[in-house]
GROMACS .gro file of C-alpha atoms in nm:
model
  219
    1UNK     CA    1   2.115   0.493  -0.125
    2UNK     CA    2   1.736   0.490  -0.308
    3UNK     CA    3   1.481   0.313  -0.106
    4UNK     CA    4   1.166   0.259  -0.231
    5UNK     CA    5   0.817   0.282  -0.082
    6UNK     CA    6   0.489   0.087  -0.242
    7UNK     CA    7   0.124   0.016  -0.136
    8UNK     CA    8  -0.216  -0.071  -0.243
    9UNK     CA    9  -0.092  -0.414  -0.470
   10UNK     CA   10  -0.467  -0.551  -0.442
   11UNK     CA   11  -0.387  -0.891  -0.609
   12UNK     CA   12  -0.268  -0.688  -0.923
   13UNK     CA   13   0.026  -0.923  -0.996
   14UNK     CA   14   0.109  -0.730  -1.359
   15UNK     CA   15   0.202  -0.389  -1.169
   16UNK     CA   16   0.359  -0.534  -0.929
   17UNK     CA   17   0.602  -0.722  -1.126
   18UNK     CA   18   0.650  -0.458  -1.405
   19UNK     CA   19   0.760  -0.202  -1.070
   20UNK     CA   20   0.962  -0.479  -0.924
   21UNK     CA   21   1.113  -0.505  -1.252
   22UNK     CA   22   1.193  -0.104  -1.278
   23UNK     CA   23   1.273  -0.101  -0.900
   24UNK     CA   24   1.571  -0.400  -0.971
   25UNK     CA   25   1.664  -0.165  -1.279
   26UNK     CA   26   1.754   0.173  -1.074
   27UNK     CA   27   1.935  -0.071  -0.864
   28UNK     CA   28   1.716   0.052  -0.524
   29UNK     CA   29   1.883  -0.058  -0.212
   30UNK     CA   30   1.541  -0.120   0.015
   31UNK     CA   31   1.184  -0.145  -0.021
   32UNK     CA   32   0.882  -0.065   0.235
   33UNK     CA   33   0.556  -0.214   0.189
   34UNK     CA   34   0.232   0.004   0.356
   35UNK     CA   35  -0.031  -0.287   0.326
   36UNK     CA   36  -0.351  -0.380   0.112
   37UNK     CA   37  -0.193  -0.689  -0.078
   38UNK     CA   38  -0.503  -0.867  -0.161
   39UNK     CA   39  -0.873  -0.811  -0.297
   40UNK     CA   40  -1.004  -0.624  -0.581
   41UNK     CA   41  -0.795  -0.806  -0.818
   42UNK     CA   42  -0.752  -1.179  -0.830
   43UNK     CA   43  -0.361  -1.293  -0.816
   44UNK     CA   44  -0.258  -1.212  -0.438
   45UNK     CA   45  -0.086  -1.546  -0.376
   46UNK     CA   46   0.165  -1.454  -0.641
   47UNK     CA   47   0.192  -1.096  -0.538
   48UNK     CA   48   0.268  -1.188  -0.175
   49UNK     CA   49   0.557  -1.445  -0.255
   50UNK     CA   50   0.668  -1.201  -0.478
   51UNK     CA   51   0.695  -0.945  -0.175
   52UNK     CA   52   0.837  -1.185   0.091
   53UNK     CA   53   1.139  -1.288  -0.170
   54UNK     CA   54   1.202  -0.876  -0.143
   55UNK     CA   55   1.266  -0.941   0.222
   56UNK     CA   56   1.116  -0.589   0.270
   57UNK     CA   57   0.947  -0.467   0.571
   58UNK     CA   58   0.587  -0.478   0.596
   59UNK     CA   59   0.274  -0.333   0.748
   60UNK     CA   60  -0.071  -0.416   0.731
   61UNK     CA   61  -0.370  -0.286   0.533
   62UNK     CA   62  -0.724  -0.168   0.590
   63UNK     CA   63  -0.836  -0.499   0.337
   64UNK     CA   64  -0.562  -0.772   0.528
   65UNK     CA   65  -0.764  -0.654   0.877
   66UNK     CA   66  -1.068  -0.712   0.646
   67UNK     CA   67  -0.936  -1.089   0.581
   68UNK     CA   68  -0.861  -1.126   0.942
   69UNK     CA   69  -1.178  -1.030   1.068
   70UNK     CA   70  -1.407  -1.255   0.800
   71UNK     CA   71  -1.189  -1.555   0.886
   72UNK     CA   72  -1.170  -1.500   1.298
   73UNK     CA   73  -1.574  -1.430   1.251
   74UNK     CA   74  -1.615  -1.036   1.363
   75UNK     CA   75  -1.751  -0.956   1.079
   76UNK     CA   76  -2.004  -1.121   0.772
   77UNK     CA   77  -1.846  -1.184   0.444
   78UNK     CA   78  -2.163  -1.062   0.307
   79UNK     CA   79  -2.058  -0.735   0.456
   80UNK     CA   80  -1.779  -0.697   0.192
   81UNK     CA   81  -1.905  -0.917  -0.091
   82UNK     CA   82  -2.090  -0.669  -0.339
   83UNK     CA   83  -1.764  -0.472  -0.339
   84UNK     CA   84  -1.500  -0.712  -0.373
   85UNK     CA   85  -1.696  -0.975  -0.552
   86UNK     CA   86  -1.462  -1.306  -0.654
   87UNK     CA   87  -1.139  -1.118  -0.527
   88UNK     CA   88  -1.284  -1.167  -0.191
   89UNK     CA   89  -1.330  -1.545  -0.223
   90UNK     CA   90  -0.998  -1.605  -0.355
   91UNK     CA   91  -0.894  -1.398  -0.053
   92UNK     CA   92  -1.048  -1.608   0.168
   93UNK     CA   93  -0.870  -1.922  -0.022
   94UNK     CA   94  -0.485  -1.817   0.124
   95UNK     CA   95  -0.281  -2.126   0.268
   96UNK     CA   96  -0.224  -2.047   0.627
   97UNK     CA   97   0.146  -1.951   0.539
   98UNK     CA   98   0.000  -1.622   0.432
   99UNK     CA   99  -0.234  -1.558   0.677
  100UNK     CA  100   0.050  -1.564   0.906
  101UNK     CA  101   0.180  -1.338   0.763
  102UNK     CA  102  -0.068  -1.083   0.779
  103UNK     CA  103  -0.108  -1.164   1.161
  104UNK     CA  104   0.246  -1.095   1.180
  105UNK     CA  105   0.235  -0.683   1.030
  106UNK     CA  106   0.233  -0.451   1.243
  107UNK     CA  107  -0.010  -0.153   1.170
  108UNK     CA  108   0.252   0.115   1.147
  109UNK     CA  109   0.605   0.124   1.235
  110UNK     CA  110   0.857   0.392   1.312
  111UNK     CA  111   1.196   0.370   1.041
  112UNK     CA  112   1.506   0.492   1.081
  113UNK     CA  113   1.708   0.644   0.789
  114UNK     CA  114   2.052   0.792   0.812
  115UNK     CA  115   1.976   0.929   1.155
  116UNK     CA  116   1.617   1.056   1.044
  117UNK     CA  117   1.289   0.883   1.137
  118UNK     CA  118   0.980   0.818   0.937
  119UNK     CA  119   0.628   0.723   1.038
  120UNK     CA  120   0.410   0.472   0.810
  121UNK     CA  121   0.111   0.375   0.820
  122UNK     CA  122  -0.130   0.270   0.614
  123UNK     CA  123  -0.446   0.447   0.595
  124UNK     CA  124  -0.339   0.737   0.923
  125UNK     CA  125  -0.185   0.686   1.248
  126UNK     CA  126  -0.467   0.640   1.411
  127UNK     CA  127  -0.699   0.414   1.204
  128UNK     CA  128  -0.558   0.233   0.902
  129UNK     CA  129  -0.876   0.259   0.742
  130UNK     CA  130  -0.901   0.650   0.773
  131UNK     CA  131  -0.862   0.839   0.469
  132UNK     CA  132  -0.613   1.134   0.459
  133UNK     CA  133  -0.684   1.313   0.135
  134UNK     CA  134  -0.610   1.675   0.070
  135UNK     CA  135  -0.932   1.843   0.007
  136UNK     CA  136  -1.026   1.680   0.350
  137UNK     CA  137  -0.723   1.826   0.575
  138UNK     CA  138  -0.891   2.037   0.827
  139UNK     CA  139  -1.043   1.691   0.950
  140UNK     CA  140  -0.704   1.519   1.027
  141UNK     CA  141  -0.433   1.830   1.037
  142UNK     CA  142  -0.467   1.848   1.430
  143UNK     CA  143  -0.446   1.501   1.482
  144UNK     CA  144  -0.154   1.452   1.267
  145UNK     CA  145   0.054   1.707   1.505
  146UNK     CA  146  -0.019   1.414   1.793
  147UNK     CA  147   0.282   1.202   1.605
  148UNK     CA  148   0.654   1.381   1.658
  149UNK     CA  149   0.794   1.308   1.323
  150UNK     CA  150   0.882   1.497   1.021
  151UNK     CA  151   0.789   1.289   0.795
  152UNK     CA  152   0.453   1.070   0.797
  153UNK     CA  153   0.458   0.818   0.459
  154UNK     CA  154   0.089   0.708   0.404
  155UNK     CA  155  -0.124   0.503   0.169
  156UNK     CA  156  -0.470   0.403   0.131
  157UNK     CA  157  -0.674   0.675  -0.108
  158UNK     CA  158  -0.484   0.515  -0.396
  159UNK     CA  159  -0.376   0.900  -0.493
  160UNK     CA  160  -0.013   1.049  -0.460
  161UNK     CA  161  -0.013   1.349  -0.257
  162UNK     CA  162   0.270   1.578  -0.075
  163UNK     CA  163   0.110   1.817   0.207
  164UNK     CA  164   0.404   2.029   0.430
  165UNK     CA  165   0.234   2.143   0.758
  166UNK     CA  166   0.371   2.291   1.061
  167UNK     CA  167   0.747   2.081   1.002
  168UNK     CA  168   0.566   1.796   0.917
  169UNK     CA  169   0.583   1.639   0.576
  170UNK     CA  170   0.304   1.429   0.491
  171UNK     CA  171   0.342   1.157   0.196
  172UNK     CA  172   0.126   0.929   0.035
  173UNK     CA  173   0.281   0.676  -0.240
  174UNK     CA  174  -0.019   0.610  -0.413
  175UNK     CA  175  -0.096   0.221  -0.525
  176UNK     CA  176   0.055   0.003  -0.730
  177UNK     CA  177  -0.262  -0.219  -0.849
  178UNK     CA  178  -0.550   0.028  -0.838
  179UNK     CA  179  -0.474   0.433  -0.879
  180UNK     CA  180  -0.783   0.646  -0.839
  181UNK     CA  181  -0.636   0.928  -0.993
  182UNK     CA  182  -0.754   0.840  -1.322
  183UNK     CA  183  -0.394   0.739  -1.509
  184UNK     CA  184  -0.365   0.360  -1.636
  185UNK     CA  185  -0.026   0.307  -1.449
  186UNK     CA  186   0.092   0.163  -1.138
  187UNK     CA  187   0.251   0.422  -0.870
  188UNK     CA  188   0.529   0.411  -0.583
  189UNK     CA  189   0.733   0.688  -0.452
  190UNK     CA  190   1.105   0.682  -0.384
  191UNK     CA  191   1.354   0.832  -0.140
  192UNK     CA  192   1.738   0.948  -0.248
  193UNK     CA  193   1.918   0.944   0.082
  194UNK     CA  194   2.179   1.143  -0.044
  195UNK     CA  195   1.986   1.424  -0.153
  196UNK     CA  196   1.714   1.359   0.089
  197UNK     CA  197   1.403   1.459  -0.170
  198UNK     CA  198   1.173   1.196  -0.276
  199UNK     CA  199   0.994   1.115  -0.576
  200UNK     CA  200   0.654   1.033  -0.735
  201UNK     CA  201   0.643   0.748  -1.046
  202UNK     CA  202   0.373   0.670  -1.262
  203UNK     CA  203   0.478   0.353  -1.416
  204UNK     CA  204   0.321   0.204  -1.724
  205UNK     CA  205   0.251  -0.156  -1.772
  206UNK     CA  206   0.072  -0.417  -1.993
  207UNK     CA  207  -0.296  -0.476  -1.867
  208UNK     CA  208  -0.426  -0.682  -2.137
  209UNK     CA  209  -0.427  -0.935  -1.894
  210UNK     CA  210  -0.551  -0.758  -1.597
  211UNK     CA  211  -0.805  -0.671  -1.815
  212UNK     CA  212  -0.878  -1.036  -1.905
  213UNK     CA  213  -0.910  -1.127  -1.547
  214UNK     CA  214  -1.156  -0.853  -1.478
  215UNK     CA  215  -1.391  -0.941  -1.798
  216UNK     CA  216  -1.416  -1.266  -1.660
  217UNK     CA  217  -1.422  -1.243  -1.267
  218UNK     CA  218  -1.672  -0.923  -1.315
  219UNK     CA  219  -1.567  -0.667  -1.062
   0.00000   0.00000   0.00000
């Protein structure tokens, strides 16, 4: 069985259908989703029906507790408007249907797979909006220890990464709509169940359109 395991979409409908696409190709048997569907980019009401037709599992984002919080009134838009720019208001525009669904993620959730369990979470265990990268380990390797699991499946810096520490393995798939590691492609990471190893993909796509978008909605 290959399951598959994606994050970071931010509204970037083009990836997300040109992975879907591959993903339907190598004939993958499940899909997890680690959160940030919207903002940044400007199409997240078509990447979110695209995801709920998957019928994979979900978790929230560091950007859908952004929507939540805007919209319940914890926090100013203003807060997050020089970042996000017009993403943000179209963000803001999401029937109710999809709000639900946000409410409805839970921040992390414990899988099970052939007898072994994995950990995700979006940004760390802890804090979805906490950034595990590698050059910054000695600032999260004790806390990671807190959580019993051998494997830990992360998202959030937008940058692939493998880090083996005490029995743990610690993975991040990277994001589909927005890599920061400097390649023009979107990114996921796959798991072989048979051979139990998983893989990195850097995916290339069309973004003559993204582009497009971009030049016009100026972010």
């Amino acid at each position: 069985m290959k399951i598959a395991f994606l994050a970071d979409i931010h509204g970037n409908y083009f990836a997300l259908n040109k992975v879907l696409e591959q993903l339907k190709k190598e004939k993958i048997n499940r899909m997890y989703f680690l959160g940030d569907y919207i903002n940044y980019y400007y199409e997240p009401e078509k990447c979110i029906d695209k995801i709920i037709k998957t019928k994979a599992m979900c978790i929230r984002g560091n950007h859908e507790e952004i929507l939540l919080k805007i919209r319940s009134k914890k926090v100013k838009k203003k807060k997050y408007k020089a970042l996000l720019g017009k993403s943000l208001d179209i963000s803001l525009e999401l029937k109710s249907k999809y709000i639900n669904f946000f409410q409805k993620m839970p921040k992390k959730k414990v899988i099970s797979i052939k007898d072994e369990k994995f950990l995700l979470a979006h940004g760390s265990p802890w804090d979805n909006n906490f950034y595990c990268y590698k050059n910054n380990f000695n600032k999260w390797k004790k806390k990671i220890l807190k959580y019993k699991y051998k494997v830990i499946i992360l998202a959030h810096t937008h940058i692939q990464m493998e880090k083996n520490y005490k029995g743990i393995k610690i993975l991040n798939v990277g994001s589909v709509g927005q890599p920061r590691d400097g390649t023009k492609s979107a990114h996921y990471m796959t798991y072989n169940t048979k051979t139990k190893t998983f893989k990195f993909h850097k995916l290339k796509y069309d973004r003559t359109k993204l582009l497009k978008q971009i030049e016009k909605n100026g972010i």
